[in-house]
Amino acid sequence: IACFVMYLFAEFDDAANLLAANPDATTISIDEPVEIPKNQHSRLQEPGREEDDELLGTDDSDKTELLAGQKKSAPFWTFDYYQTFFDVDTYQVLDRIKGSVFPVPGKNFVRLYIRSNPDLYGPFWICATLVFTIAVSGNLSNFFIHLGKPTYRYVPEFRKVSIAATTIYAYAWLVPLALWGFLMWRNSKVMNIVSYSFLEIVCVYGYSLFIYIPTAILWIIPQRVVRWVLVVFSLCLSGSVLVMTFWPAVRDDNRRIAVATVATILLLHALLAVGCLAYFFDAPELDIPAPIIPAHNSTSKVVLEQ
Amino acid sequence: FPGLADVSISQDIPVEGEITVPVGSQSPDDDYSTLDEPVKDTIMRDLKAVGKKFVHVMYPRKSSALLRDWDLWGPLVLCVSLALMLQGGSADSKDDGGPQFAEVFVIIWFGAVVITLNSKLLGGTISFFQSLCVLGYCVMPLTVAMLVCRLVLLAGAGTASFIVRLIVVGAMFAWSTLASTAFLADSQPPNRKALVVYPIFLFYFVISWMILTFTPQ
């Protein structure tokens, strides 16, 4: 029993040393009960938020990768394995959403908010909300644009929901997959300091799509200028989150490849926004108010009568 | 074994006796076995259970009986009737119309499964089928709303009818969400309640949207 107690004290000492050396890290010992990592997460959020402008930590990523590997210790066919991806509280999800909408220049979204606890809740439900928001807003916008025309009959356009779902979920999962594969490949050639796990990339992409939800609602306004201003604005915000996340991961590489990677990321993001705007929202037509051009009105009346 | 040296057992003594296990409780059969009851009793028992759950949804009170004895008959009936009522009767138009029968079915059941998985993954203690049962039964106010909408649309399809439909669907949507939240919220960890309630809100919002935008041909 004395040996066991001494062993436990040794464990505590190690944990204390690790925490003192790097307040960033989360120490998890395998034989402790599961509740302790959660407490450590919530306790370590506070120093993490005040942690300032390091975009990357040289020893941070190693420990992060190691600990990320340690956490998912259940085999992948058990339910507990997937529960580790939903280990977030309400305030954490809200914080991550806030971080994606108000990107602070110089702070890396993954380092600051995800911190080796990537979750699948945010990406999945943000994508689901975005799908339905785009479909409903597109439907409403078309209704308001064509309202009043005698030949217009309202249709709910339910097909577009499946198209929206396919597009957005494919974007939110396949692009991170491709990006992760690309980064792994470059990592094998050039020793990058920062590398992300697949789930962290999915997380960043998922949360960066959040800004499109209010944008889609505002796209109901049938003004071309307003819509394009919104596109540019939301693209800047979510694009900057992505750029600030992925620039440290590629900047040690060949200059051209780094710039090309970041440009591709931004281009795909822009393509998604513009594509959704073009497909789901009809172009607002320029309406010529009848009283202003009476001559035009009378001639059109003559044409109709014929 | 010295003491047994003089014991001899004859080879031809037959072994006989009675091999019966005394029955402990002489309880009558129909306390535990429902095999012999008339079919009407069986059906009425299930119907009464379903009816009791409908009443629970109409007046949501925290009741553990509803959660314990789950059944999926009610959700099936509600889902099928809702999907049938959402058919506009326009079999010839291949254009973007309302949702097809299969689409409504898939949305309701797949949506309920996803929400249940979500709440279990977040650490909820409710069982899979209990959650499906609650989510399915809470579609009932929206089915009533659909019925009212179809009746209102029979009278006319102008702005007034739209406003009436909007109010009815909005009220039933709020009722559904509140009813299902009342049943499901207790089984969630306290700091994740909002994370579990939001998908339920989205689910009923989508169903309400389908009901509100229903336009007969």
Short mmCIF file of C-alpha atoms in Angstrom, two decimals:
data_model
loop_
_atom_site.label_atom_id
_atom_site.label_comp_id
_atom_site.label_asym_id
_atom_site.label_seq_id
_atom_site.Cartn_x
_atom_site.Cartn_y
_atom_site.Cartn_z
CA ILE A 1 0.00 0.00 0.00
CA ALA A 2 2.85 2.37 0.78
CA CYS A 3 4.33 1.69 -2.64
CA PHE A 4 1.01 2.44 -4.25
CA VAL A 5 0.71 5.71 -2.34
CA MET A 6 4.24 6.69 -3.28
CA TYR A 7 3.43 5.91 -6.89
CA LEU A 8 0.37 8.14 -6.73
CA PHE A 9 2.41 10.97 -5.26
CA ALA A 10 4.99 10.54 -7.99
CA GLU A 11 2.19 10.84 -10.53
CA PHE A 12 0.94 14.03 -8.91
CA ASP A 13 4.42 15.45 -8.88
CA ASP A 14 4.85 14.74 -12.54
CA ALA A 15 1.53 16.32 -13.33
CA ALA A 16 2.35 19.39 -11.25
CA ASN A 17 5.74 19.75 -12.94
CA LEU A 18 4.23 19.49 -16.37
CA LEU A 19 1.57 22.04 -15.52
CA ALA A 20 4.12 24.44 -14.04
CA ALA A 21 6.39 24.15 -17.04
CA ASN A 22 3.72 24.67 -19.62
CA PRO A 23 0.37 25.89 -18.37
CA ASP A 24 -0.93 25.17 -21.82
CA ALA A 25 -0.82 21.47 -21.59
CA THR A 26 -3.49 19.18 -20.36
CA THR A 27 -2.18 16.28 -18.41
CA ILE A 28 -4.22 13.15 -18.52
CA SER A 29 -3.22 10.02 -16.73
CA ILE A 30 -4.82 6.87 -17.91
CA ASP A 31 -5.77 5.44 -14.55
CA GLU A 32 -7.55 8.50 -13.27
CA PRO A 33 -11.29 8.73 -13.69
CA VAL A 34 -12.70 10.46 -16.70
CA GLU A 35 -14.04 13.54 -14.89
CA ILE A 36 -10.61 14.96 -14.20
CA PRO A 37 -9.70 15.88 -17.80
CA LYS A 38 -12.94 17.86 -18.03
CA ASN A 39 -12.09 19.89 -14.93
CA GLN A 40 -8.65 20.54 -16.26
CA HIS A 41 -10.11 21.74 -19.53
CA SER A 42 -12.39 24.25 -17.86
CA ARG A 43 -9.66 25.35 -15.51
CA LEU A 44 -7.18 25.87 -18.28
CA GLN A 45 -9.51 27.92 -20.45
CA GLU A 46 -8.80 31.01 -18.33
CA PRO A 47 -5.01 31.21 -18.82
CA GLY A 48 -5.55 30.24 -22.43
CA ARG A 49 -7.68 33.27 -23.19
CA GLU A 50 -5.15 35.68 -21.78
CA GLU A 51 -2.38 33.96 -23.68
CA ASP A 52 -1.30 36.47 -26.20
CA ASP A 53 -0.04 36.74 -29.64
CA GLU A 54 1.78 33.54 -30.17
CA LEU A 55 0.54 32.19 -33.36
CA LEU A 56 2.24 28.93 -32.73
CA GLY A 57 4.26 27.34 -29.98
CA THR A 58 7.27 25.36 -30.96
CA ASP A 59 6.83 22.69 -28.34
CA ASP A 60 3.10 23.24 -28.22
CA SER A 61 2.24 21.24 -31.27
CA ASP A 62 4.21 18.19 -30.21
CA LYS A 63 2.47 17.97 -26.88
CA THR A 64 -0.83 18.79 -28.49
CA GLU A 65 -0.46 15.99 -30.97
CA LEU A 66 0.66 13.59 -28.30
CA LEU A 67 -2.19 14.49 -26.01
CA ALA A 68 -4.71 14.41 -28.83
CA GLY A 69 -3.58 10.90 -29.48
CA GLN A 70 -3.80 10.02 -25.83
CA LYS A 71 -7.31 11.26 -25.38
CA LYS A 72 -8.98 9.05 -27.95
CA SER A 73 -7.99 5.86 -26.30
CA ALA A 74 -11.24 3.97 -26.83
CA PRO A 75 -11.36 1.74 -29.89
CA PHE A 76 -13.23 3.25 -32.77
CA TRP A 77 -16.06 0.77 -32.77
CA THR A 78 -17.27 1.75 -29.32
CA PHE A 79 -19.70 4.51 -28.55
CA ASP A 80 -17.25 6.14 -26.11
CA TYR A 81 -14.83 6.88 -28.93
CA TYR A 82 -17.36 9.13 -30.60
CA GLN A 83 -18.37 10.66 -27.31
CA THR A 84 -14.91 12.19 -27.05
CA PHE A 85 -15.79 14.36 -30.04
CA PHE A 86 -18.78 15.85 -28.25
CA ASP A 87 -16.96 16.75 -25.09
CA VAL A 88 -17.93 20.42 -25.16
CA ASP A 89 -20.11 22.59 -22.98
CA THR A 90 -22.48 25.28 -24.15
CA TYR A 91 -20.11 28.11 -23.30
CA GLN A 92 -17.28 26.47 -25.22
CA VAL A 93 -19.37 26.18 -28.37
CA LEU A 94 -20.48 29.79 -28.01
CA ASP A 95 -16.88 30.90 -27.51
CA ARG A 96 -15.77 29.10 -30.62
CA ILE A 97 -18.56 30.65 -32.64
CA LYS A 98 -17.63 34.08 -31.33
CA GLY A 99 -14.01 33.44 -32.23
CA SER A 100 -14.96 32.61 -35.78
CA VAL A 101 -17.13 35.69 -36.22
CA PHE A 102 -14.74 38.18 -34.63
CA PRO A 103 -11.30 37.01 -35.66
CA VAL A 104 -8.62 38.71 -33.66
CA PRO A 105 -5.65 39.48 -35.88
CA GLY A 106 -2.70 37.47 -34.84
CA LYS A 107 -4.54 34.78 -32.94
CA ASN A 108 -4.85 31.31 -34.31
CA PHE A 109 -8.36 29.88 -34.01
CA VAL A 110 -7.17 26.35 -33.45
CA ARG A 111 -4.62 27.24 -30.81
CA LEU A 112 -6.86 29.62 -29.00
CA TYR A 113 -10.22 27.96 -29.03
CA ILE A 114 -9.91 24.35 -30.00
CA ARG A 115 -6.82 23.54 -27.97
CA SER A 116 -6.70 19.84 -28.70
CA ASN A 117 -10.39 19.38 -28.01
CA PRO A 118 -11.92 19.39 -31.47
CA ASP A 119 -15.62 18.75 -31.44
CA LEU A 120 -17.96 17.55 -34.10
CA TYR A 121 -21.03 19.21 -32.61
CA GLY A 122 -20.23 22.65 -34.02
CA PRO A 123 -19.38 21.66 -37.57
CA PHE A 124 -22.34 19.30 -37.91
CA TRP A 125 -25.05 21.55 -36.57
CA ILE A 126 -23.68 24.72 -38.12
CA CYS A 127 -23.76 22.97 -41.50
CA ALA A 128 -27.30 21.72 -40.87
CA THR A 129 -28.47 25.19 -39.88
CA LEU A 130 -26.74 26.70 -42.91
CA VAL A 131 -28.41 24.22 -45.26
CA PHE A 132 -31.89 25.05 -44.02
CA THR A 133 -31.17 28.77 -43.72
CA ILE A 134 -30.03 28.97 -47.32
CA ALA A 135 -32.96 26.95 -48.60
CA VAL A 136 -35.55 28.91 -46.59
CA SER A 137 -34.00 32.31 -47.31
CA GLY A 138 -33.70 31.53 -50.99
CA ASN A 139 -37.32 30.52 -51.09
CA LEU A 140 -38.44 33.64 -49.21
CA SER A 141 -36.29 35.91 -51.35
CA ASN A 142 -37.68 34.48 -54.57
CA PHE A 143 -41.17 34.87 -53.18
CA PHE A 144 -40.67 38.55 -52.42
CA ILE A 145 -38.98 39.25 -55.73
CA HIS A 146 -41.69 37.68 -57.81
CA LEU A 147 -44.55 38.81 -55.63
CA GLY A 148 -47.24 40.67 -57.48
CA LYS A 149 -46.50 39.25 -60.88
CA PRO A 150 -49.65 37.71 -62.25
CA THR A 151 -47.96 34.66 -63.69
CA TYR A 152 -46.10 33.77 -60.55
CA ARG A 153 -47.20 30.77 -58.56
CA TYR A 154 -45.43 30.06 -55.33
CA VAL A 155 -43.62 26.74 -55.04
CA PRO A 156 -41.74 25.63 -51.94
CA GLU A 157 -38.79 24.33 -54.03
CA PHE A 158 -38.04 21.50 -51.70
CA ARG A 159 -35.56 19.91 -54.11
CA LYS A 160 -33.13 22.64 -53.32
CA VAL A 161 -32.81 21.49 -49.73
CA SER A 162 -31.15 18.24 -50.81
CA ILE A 163 -28.89 20.10 -53.20
CA ALA A 164 -27.92 22.56 -50.50
CA ALA A 165 -27.26 19.74 -48.05
CA THR A 166 -25.06 17.86 -50.48
CA THR A 167 -23.06 20.94 -51.38
CA ILE A 168 -22.46 22.22 -47.91
CA TYR A 169 -21.68 18.91 -46.27
CA ALA A 170 -19.37 17.97 -49.13
CA TYR A 171 -17.57 21.27 -48.74
CA ALA A 172 -17.30 20.98 -44.98
CA TRP A 173 -15.88 17.44 -45.10
CA LEU A 174 -14.13 16.87 -48.41
CA VAL A 175 -12.18 20.10 -48.55
CA PRO A 176 -10.73 19.52 -45.04
CA LEU A 177 -9.89 15.98 -46.09
CA ALA A 178 -8.05 17.19 -49.17
CA LEU A 179 -6.32 19.93 -47.21
CA TRP A 180 -5.28 17.54 -44.48
CA GLY A 181 -3.91 15.11 -47.03
CA PHE A 182 -2.02 17.91 -48.72
CA LEU A 183 -0.55 19.16 -45.44
CA MET A 184 0.49 15.66 -44.47
CA TRP A 185 2.21 15.23 -47.79
CA ARG A 186 4.06 18.53 -47.47
CA ASN A 187 4.90 17.65 -43.89
CA SER A 188 6.71 14.58 -45.04
CA LYS A 189 8.85 16.68 -47.37
CA VAL A 190 9.37 19.83 -45.36
CA MET A 191 9.54 19.76 -41.59
CA ASN A 192 6.71 22.04 -40.64
CA ILE A 193 6.43 23.27 -37.11
CA VAL A 194 2.71 23.32 -36.99
CA SER A 195 0.51 20.50 -38.08
CA TYR A 196 -3.15 19.95 -37.50
CA SER A 197 -5.14 16.79 -37.08
CA PHE A 198 -7.97 16.08 -39.47
CA LEU A 199 -10.63 16.84 -36.88
CA GLU A 200 -9.13 20.20 -36.05
CA ILE A 201 -9.29 21.17 -39.72
CA VAL A 202 -12.91 20.01 -39.92
CA CYS A 203 -13.60 22.04 -36.80
CA VAL A 204 -12.07 25.22 -38.23
CA TYR A 205 -13.98 24.86 -41.47
CA GLY A 206 -17.23 24.12 -39.66
CA TYR A 207 -17.02 27.10 -37.36
CA SER A 208 -15.86 29.39 -40.16
CA LEU A 209 -19.10 28.66 -41.99
CA PHE A 210 -21.11 30.19 -39.17
CA ILE A 211 -20.86 33.74 -40.57
CA TYR A 212 -22.79 32.61 -43.64
CA ILE A 213 -25.92 31.97 -41.58
CA PRO A 214 -26.76 35.61 -40.86
CA THR A 215 -25.44 36.46 -44.32
CA ALA A 216 -27.94 34.08 -45.91
CA ILE A 217 -30.75 35.63 -43.92
CA LEU A 218 -29.71 39.10 -45.03
CA TRP A 219 -29.53 37.93 -48.63
CA ILE A 220 -33.31 38.06 -48.64
CA ILE A 221 -32.97 41.78 -49.27
CA PRO A 222 -33.43 42.01 -53.02
CA GLN A 223 -30.73 44.54 -53.73
CA ARG A 224 -27.78 43.45 -55.79
CA VAL A 225 -25.37 45.87 -54.14
CA VAL A 226 -26.38 44.80 -50.66
CA ARG A 227 -25.92 41.15 -51.52
CA TRP A 228 -22.45 41.58 -52.93
CA VAL A 229 -21.35 43.75 -50.05
CA LEU A 230 -22.50 40.97 -47.74
CA VAL A 231 -20.59 38.39 -49.75
CA VAL A 232 -17.38 40.39 -49.53
CA PHE A 233 -17.85 41.12 -45.85
CA SER A 234 -18.52 37.54 -44.77
CA LEU A 235 -15.77 36.27 -47.03
CA CYS A 236 -13.31 38.61 -45.33
CA LEU A 237 -14.31 37.47 -41.88
CA SER A 238 -14.35 33.73 -42.39
CA GLY A 239 -11.50 33.85 -44.87
CA SER A 240 -9.32 35.61 -42.33
CA VAL A 241 -10.04 32.88 -39.78
CA LEU A 242 -8.94 30.27 -42.27
CA VAL A 243 -5.88 32.22 -43.40
CA MET A 244 -4.69 32.85 -39.88
CA THR A 245 -5.11 29.20 -39.09
CA PHE A 246 -3.37 27.76 -42.10
CA TRP A 247 -0.67 30.30 -42.84
CA PRO A 248 1.57 29.09 -39.97
CA ALA A 249 1.19 25.57 -41.24
CA VAL A 250 2.53 26.30 -44.71
CA ARG A 251 4.78 29.29 -44.32
CA ASP A 252 7.90 27.21 -43.75
CA ASP A 253 7.36 25.59 -47.06
CA ASN A 254 8.31 26.79 -50.49
CA ARG A 255 6.96 30.32 -50.89
CA ARG A 256 4.98 29.63 -53.99
CA ILE A 257 3.36 26.53 -52.60
CA ALA A 258 2.42 28.34 -49.41
CA VAL A 259 0.82 31.22 -51.26
CA ALA A 260 -0.90 28.86 -53.68
CA THR A 261 -2.35 26.82 -50.81
CA VAL A 262 -3.77 29.81 -49.02
CA ALA A 263 -5.09 31.21 -52.28
CA THR A 264 -6.84 27.93 -53.06
CA ILE A 265 -8.43 27.86 -49.63
CA LEU A 266 -9.79 31.34 -50.11
CA LEU A 267 -10.89 30.64 -53.65
CA LEU A 268 -12.90 27.58 -52.66
CA HIS A 269 -14.50 29.52 -49.83
CA ALA A 270 -15.46 32.33 -52.17
CA LEU A 271 -16.76 29.84 -54.69
CA LEU A 272 -19.08 28.38 -52.08
CA ALA A 273 -20.50 31.76 -51.17
CA VAL A 274 -20.95 32.99 -54.70
CA GLY A 275 -22.30 29.66 -55.88
CA CYS A 276 -24.93 29.59 -53.16
CA LEU A 277 -25.92 33.16 -53.90
CA ALA A 278 -26.25 32.47 -57.60
CA TYR A 279 -28.13 29.19 -57.33
CA PHE A 280 -30.53 29.71 -54.48
CA PHE A 281 -31.30 33.38 -54.84
CA ASP A 282 -32.81 34.69 -58.02
CA ALA A 283 -31.40 37.88 -59.39
CA PRO A 284 -33.40 40.87 -58.26
CA GLU A 285 -34.74 42.41 -61.40
CA LEU A 286 -34.55 46.09 -61.98
CA ASP A 287 -38.13 47.19 -61.84
CA ILE A 288 -39.12 50.15 -63.86
CA PRO A 289 -41.84 51.93 -61.95
CA ALA A 290 -44.70 52.62 -64.33
CA PRO A 291 -45.57 56.28 -63.50
CA ILE A 292 -42.06 57.53 -64.15
CA ILE A 293 -41.98 56.52 -67.79
CA PRO A 294 -45.53 57.09 -68.96
CA ALA A 295 -44.66 56.86 -72.65
CA HIS A 296 -43.19 53.43 -72.16
CA ASN A 297 -46.27 52.43 -70.24
CA SER A 298 -48.67 53.51 -72.96
CA THR A 299 -46.73 51.79 -75.67
CA SER A 300 -46.68 48.57 -73.71
CA LYS A 301 -50.40 48.90 -73.20
CA VAL A 302 -50.81 49.26 -76.94
CA VAL A 303 -48.77 46.16 -77.50
CA LEU A 304 -50.90 44.22 -75.05
CA GLU A 305 -54.11 45.27 -76.64
CA GLN A 306 -52.99 43.98 -79.94
CA PHE B 1 -10.72 -46.29 3.81
CA PRO B 2 -10.84 -48.98 6.40
CA GLY B 3 -14.37 -48.29 7.60
CA LEU B 4 -15.92 -48.92 4.27
CA ALA B 5 -14.37 -52.29 3.69
CA ASP B 6 -17.38 -54.16 4.91
CA VAL B 7 -19.99 -52.12 3.08
CA SER B 8 -21.38 -53.92 0.14
CA ILE B 9 -23.84 -52.59 -2.32
CA SER B 10 -25.96 -55.01 -4.16
CA GLN B 11 -25.89 -54.44 -7.87
CA ASP B 12 -29.58 -54.96 -8.48
CA ILE B 13 -31.31 -52.57 -6.13
CA PRO B 14 -33.47 -50.43 -8.38
CA VAL B 15 -33.33 -46.72 -7.89
CA GLU B 16 -36.75 -45.35 -7.62
CA GLY B 17 -38.43 -42.30 -6.35
CA GLU B 18 -40.26 -39.25 -7.57
CA ILE B 19 -38.68 -36.57 -9.66
CA THR B 20 -41.01 -33.65 -9.30
CA VAL B 21 -40.20 -30.05 -8.48
CA PRO B 22 -42.74 -28.61 -6.14
CA VAL B 23 -44.33 -25.50 -7.69
CA GLY B 24 -43.61 -22.49 -5.48
CA SER B 25 -46.46 -20.11 -6.15
CA GLN B 26 -49.76 -21.29 -7.39
CA SER B 27 -50.56 -17.91 -9.00
CA PRO B 28 -53.17 -17.81 -11.75
CA ASP B 29 -51.83 -17.76 -15.26
CA ASP B 30 -53.30 -14.52 -16.52
CA ASP B 31 -51.23 -12.38 -14.11
CA TYR B 32 -48.10 -12.98 -16.12
CA SER B 33 -49.14 -14.49 -19.39
CA THR B 34 -51.15 -12.45 -21.83
CA LEU B 35 -51.22 -15.21 -24.35
CA ASP B 36 -54.73 -16.36 -23.60
CA GLU B 37 -56.52 -13.07 -23.40
CA PRO B 38 -58.88 -12.04 -26.15
CA VAL B 39 -57.40 -10.02 -28.99
CA LYS B 40 -59.62 -7.08 -28.18
CA ASP B 41 -57.90 -6.75 -24.77
CA THR B 42 -54.48 -6.73 -26.34
CA ILE B 43 -55.38 -4.09 -28.86
CA MET B 44 -57.24 -1.95 -26.34
CA ARG B 45 -54.29 -2.01 -23.98
CA ASP B 46 -51.94 -0.72 -26.65
CA LEU B 47 -54.45 1.83 -27.84
CA LYS B 48 -54.93 3.10 -24.32
CA ALA B 49 -51.17 3.46 -23.91
CA VAL B 50 -50.95 5.43 -27.13
CA GLY B 51 -53.90 7.58 -26.15
CA LYS B 52 -52.43 8.30 -22.75
CA LYS B 53 -49.25 9.54 -24.40
CA PHE B 54 -51.21 11.83 -26.68
CA VAL B 55 -52.84 13.34 -23.61
CA HIS B 56 -49.40 13.76 -22.05
CA VAL B 57 -48.24 15.70 -25.08
CA MET B 58 -51.30 17.92 -25.00
CA TYR B 59 -50.73 18.81 -21.36
CA PRO B 60 -47.00 18.43 -20.90
CA ARG B 61 -46.20 17.51 -17.35
CA LYS B 62 -43.08 15.81 -16.22
CA SER B 63 -44.11 12.21 -16.11
CA SER B 64 -41.74 9.31 -15.94
CA ALA B 65 -44.46 6.92 -17.07
CA LEU B 66 -44.37 8.41 -20.54
CA LEU B 67 -40.65 7.88 -20.81
CA ARG B 68 -40.66 4.38 -19.38
CA ASP B 69 -43.24 2.75 -21.59
CA TRP B 70 -42.14 3.93 -24.95
CA ASP B 71 -43.82 2.86 -28.11
CA LEU B 72 -43.45 3.95 -31.70
CA TRP B 73 -47.04 3.44 -32.87
CA GLY B 74 -48.02 7.03 -32.22
CA PRO B 75 -45.05 8.54 -34.05
CA LEU B 76 -45.66 6.25 -37.00
CA VAL B 77 -49.31 7.22 -37.28
CA LEU B 78 -48.48 10.91 -36.92
CA CYS B 79 -45.65 10.79 -39.44
CA VAL B 80 -47.70 8.94 -42.03
CA SER B 81 -50.69 11.24 -41.67
CA LEU B 82 -48.49 14.34 -41.83
CA ALA B 83 -46.71 13.06 -44.93
CA LEU B 84 -50.02 12.20 -46.57
CA MET B 85 -51.50 15.60 -45.81
CA LEU B 86 -48.42 17.30 -47.28
CA GLN B 87 -49.10 15.75 -50.64
CA GLY B 88 -50.56 18.45 -52.80
CA GLY B 89 -52.25 16.04 -55.08
CA SER B 90 -50.14 17.26 -58.00
CA ALA B 91 -48.92 13.96 -59.31
CA ASP B 92 -48.17 15.34 -62.72
CA SER B 93 -45.91 18.25 -61.87
CA LYS B 94 -42.29 17.25 -61.79
CA ASP B 95 -41.16 20.74 -60.92
CA ASP B 96 -39.93 21.89 -57.58
CA GLY B 97 -43.00 21.43 -55.53
CA GLY B 98 -43.52 20.43 -52.01
CA PRO B 99 -41.73 17.58 -50.35
CA GLN B 100 -42.53 14.10 -51.51
CA PHE B 101 -43.93 11.49 -49.13
CA ALA B 102 -40.56 9.79 -48.80
CA GLU B 103 -38.81 13.08 -48.13
CA VAL B 104 -41.13 13.93 -45.24
CA PHE B 105 -40.75 10.44 -43.83
CA VAL B 106 -36.97 10.55 -44.08
CA ILE B 107 -36.74 14.01 -42.59
CA ILE B 108 -38.84 13.11 -39.59
CA TRP B 109 -37.26 9.77 -38.80
CA PHE B 110 -33.70 10.59 -39.76
CA GLY B 111 -33.97 13.90 -37.97
CA ALA B 112 -35.26 12.22 -34.82
CA VAL B 113 -32.47 9.62 -34.94
CA VAL B 114 -29.81 12.29 -35.41
CA ILE B 115 -31.15 14.35 -32.52
CA THR B 116 -31.24 11.28 -30.30
CA LEU B 117 -27.67 10.38 -31.22
CA ASN B 118 -26.66 13.96 -30.58
CA SER B 119 -28.15 13.98 -27.10
CA LYS B 120 -26.61 10.63 -26.25
CA LEU B 121 -23.20 11.69 -27.50
CA LEU B 122 -23.40 14.81 -25.38
CA GLY B 123 -23.88 12.63 -22.34
CA GLY B 124 -27.62 12.27 -22.00
CA THR B 125 -29.03 9.46 -19.93
CA ILE B 126 -32.18 8.85 -21.88
CA SER B 127 -32.41 5.67 -23.90
CA PHE B 128 -32.48 5.66 -27.68
CA PHE B 129 -36.06 4.58 -28.19
CA GLN B 130 -37.44 6.68 -25.38
CA SER B 131 -36.05 9.76 -27.06
CA LEU B 132 -37.42 8.69 -30.44
CA CYS B 133 -40.78 8.13 -28.79
CA VAL B 134 -40.89 11.60 -27.23
CA LEU B 135 -39.76 13.38 -30.39
CA GLY B 136 -42.29 11.45 -32.45
CA TYR B 137 -45.21 12.11 -30.14
CA CYS B 138 -44.39 15.81 -29.97
CA VAL B 139 -45.02 16.06 -33.72
CA MET B 140 -48.71 15.85 -32.81
CA PRO B 141 -49.34 19.60 -32.42
CA LEU B 142 -47.80 20.13 -35.86
CA THR B 143 -50.03 17.45 -37.36
CA VAL B 144 -53.02 19.26 -35.88
CA ALA B 145 -51.65 22.48 -37.40
CA MET B 146 -51.41 20.80 -40.78
CA LEU B 147 -55.01 19.71 -40.53
CA VAL B 148 -56.11 23.23 -39.64
CA CYS B 149 -54.03 24.63 -42.52
CA ARG B 150 -55.67 22.34 -45.02
CA LEU B 151 -59.10 23.32 -43.75
CA VAL B 152 -58.23 27.01 -43.93
CA LEU B 153 -56.87 26.57 -47.45
CA LEU B 154 -60.17 25.04 -48.48
CA ALA B 155 -61.77 28.35 -47.64
CA GLY B 156 -59.30 30.43 -49.64
CA ALA B 157 -55.64 31.13 -50.22
CA GLY B 158 -55.34 34.87 -49.74
CA THR B 159 -53.37 36.97 -47.33
CA ALA B 160 -55.85 36.54 -44.51
CA SER B 161 -55.62 32.78 -44.71
CA PHE B 162 -51.84 33.05 -44.76
CA ILE B 163 -51.84 35.09 -41.59
CA VAL B 164 -54.16 32.64 -39.88
CA ARG B 165 -51.95 29.74 -40.96
CA LEU B 166 -48.84 31.57 -39.80
CA ILE B 167 -50.29 32.12 -36.34
CA VAL B 168 -51.52 28.55 -36.01
CA VAL B 169 -48.27 26.97 -37.22
CA GLY B 170 -46.21 29.30 -35.05
CA ALA B 171 -48.21 28.44 -31.96
CA MET B 172 -48.03 24.70 -32.61
CA PHE B 173 -44.30 24.92 -33.30
CA ALA B 174 -43.76 26.58 -29.94
CA TRP B 175 -45.96 23.94 -28.27
CA SER B 176 -44.05 21.05 -29.85
CA THR B 177 -40.69 22.44 -28.91
CA LEU B 178 -41.72 23.21 -25.36
CA ALA B 179 -43.37 19.82 -24.90
CA SER B 180 -40.38 17.85 -26.11
CA THR B 181 -37.97 20.03 -24.16
CA ALA B 182 -40.01 19.47 -21.01
CA PHE B 183 -39.60 15.74 -21.40
CA LEU B 184 -36.04 15.57 -22.61
CA ALA B 185 -34.26 18.35 -20.80
CA ASP B 186 -34.01 16.61 -17.48
CA SER B 187 -31.92 13.78 -18.78
CA GLN B 188 -29.15 16.06 -20.04
CA PRO B 189 -26.07 17.25 -18.22
CA PRO B 190 -26.85 20.73 -16.89
CA ASN B 191 -24.18 22.69 -18.76
CA ARG B 192 -25.15 21.26 -22.13
CA LYS B 193 -28.89 21.76 -22.13
CA ALA B 194 -28.80 24.46 -24.81
CA LEU B 195 -26.69 22.23 -27.02
CA VAL B 196 -29.39 19.57 -26.88
CA VAL B 197 -32.40 21.86 -27.20
CA TYR B 198 -31.17 23.69 -30.27
CA PRO B 199 -31.35 20.70 -32.69
CA ILE B 200 -34.87 19.98 -31.43
CA PHE B 201 -35.77 23.57 -32.23
CA LEU B 202 -34.27 23.21 -35.72
CA PHE B 203 -36.13 19.94 -36.31
CA TYR B 204 -39.54 21.33 -35.49
CA PHE B 205 -38.74 24.52 -37.37
CA VAL B 206 -38.10 22.56 -40.56
CA ILE B 207 -41.35 20.62 -40.14
CA SER B 208 -43.23 23.86 -39.48
CA TRP B 209 -41.69 25.39 -42.58
CA MET B 210 -42.87 22.45 -44.67
CA ILE B 211 -46.37 22.85 -43.25
CA LEU B 212 -46.50 26.61 -43.71
CA THR B 213 -45.31 26.57 -47.30
CA PHE B 214 -47.77 23.93 -48.35
CA THR B 215 -49.69 25.15 -51.35
CA PRO B 216 -52.29 22.98 -52.95
CA GLN B 217 -52.31 22.88 -56.72
#
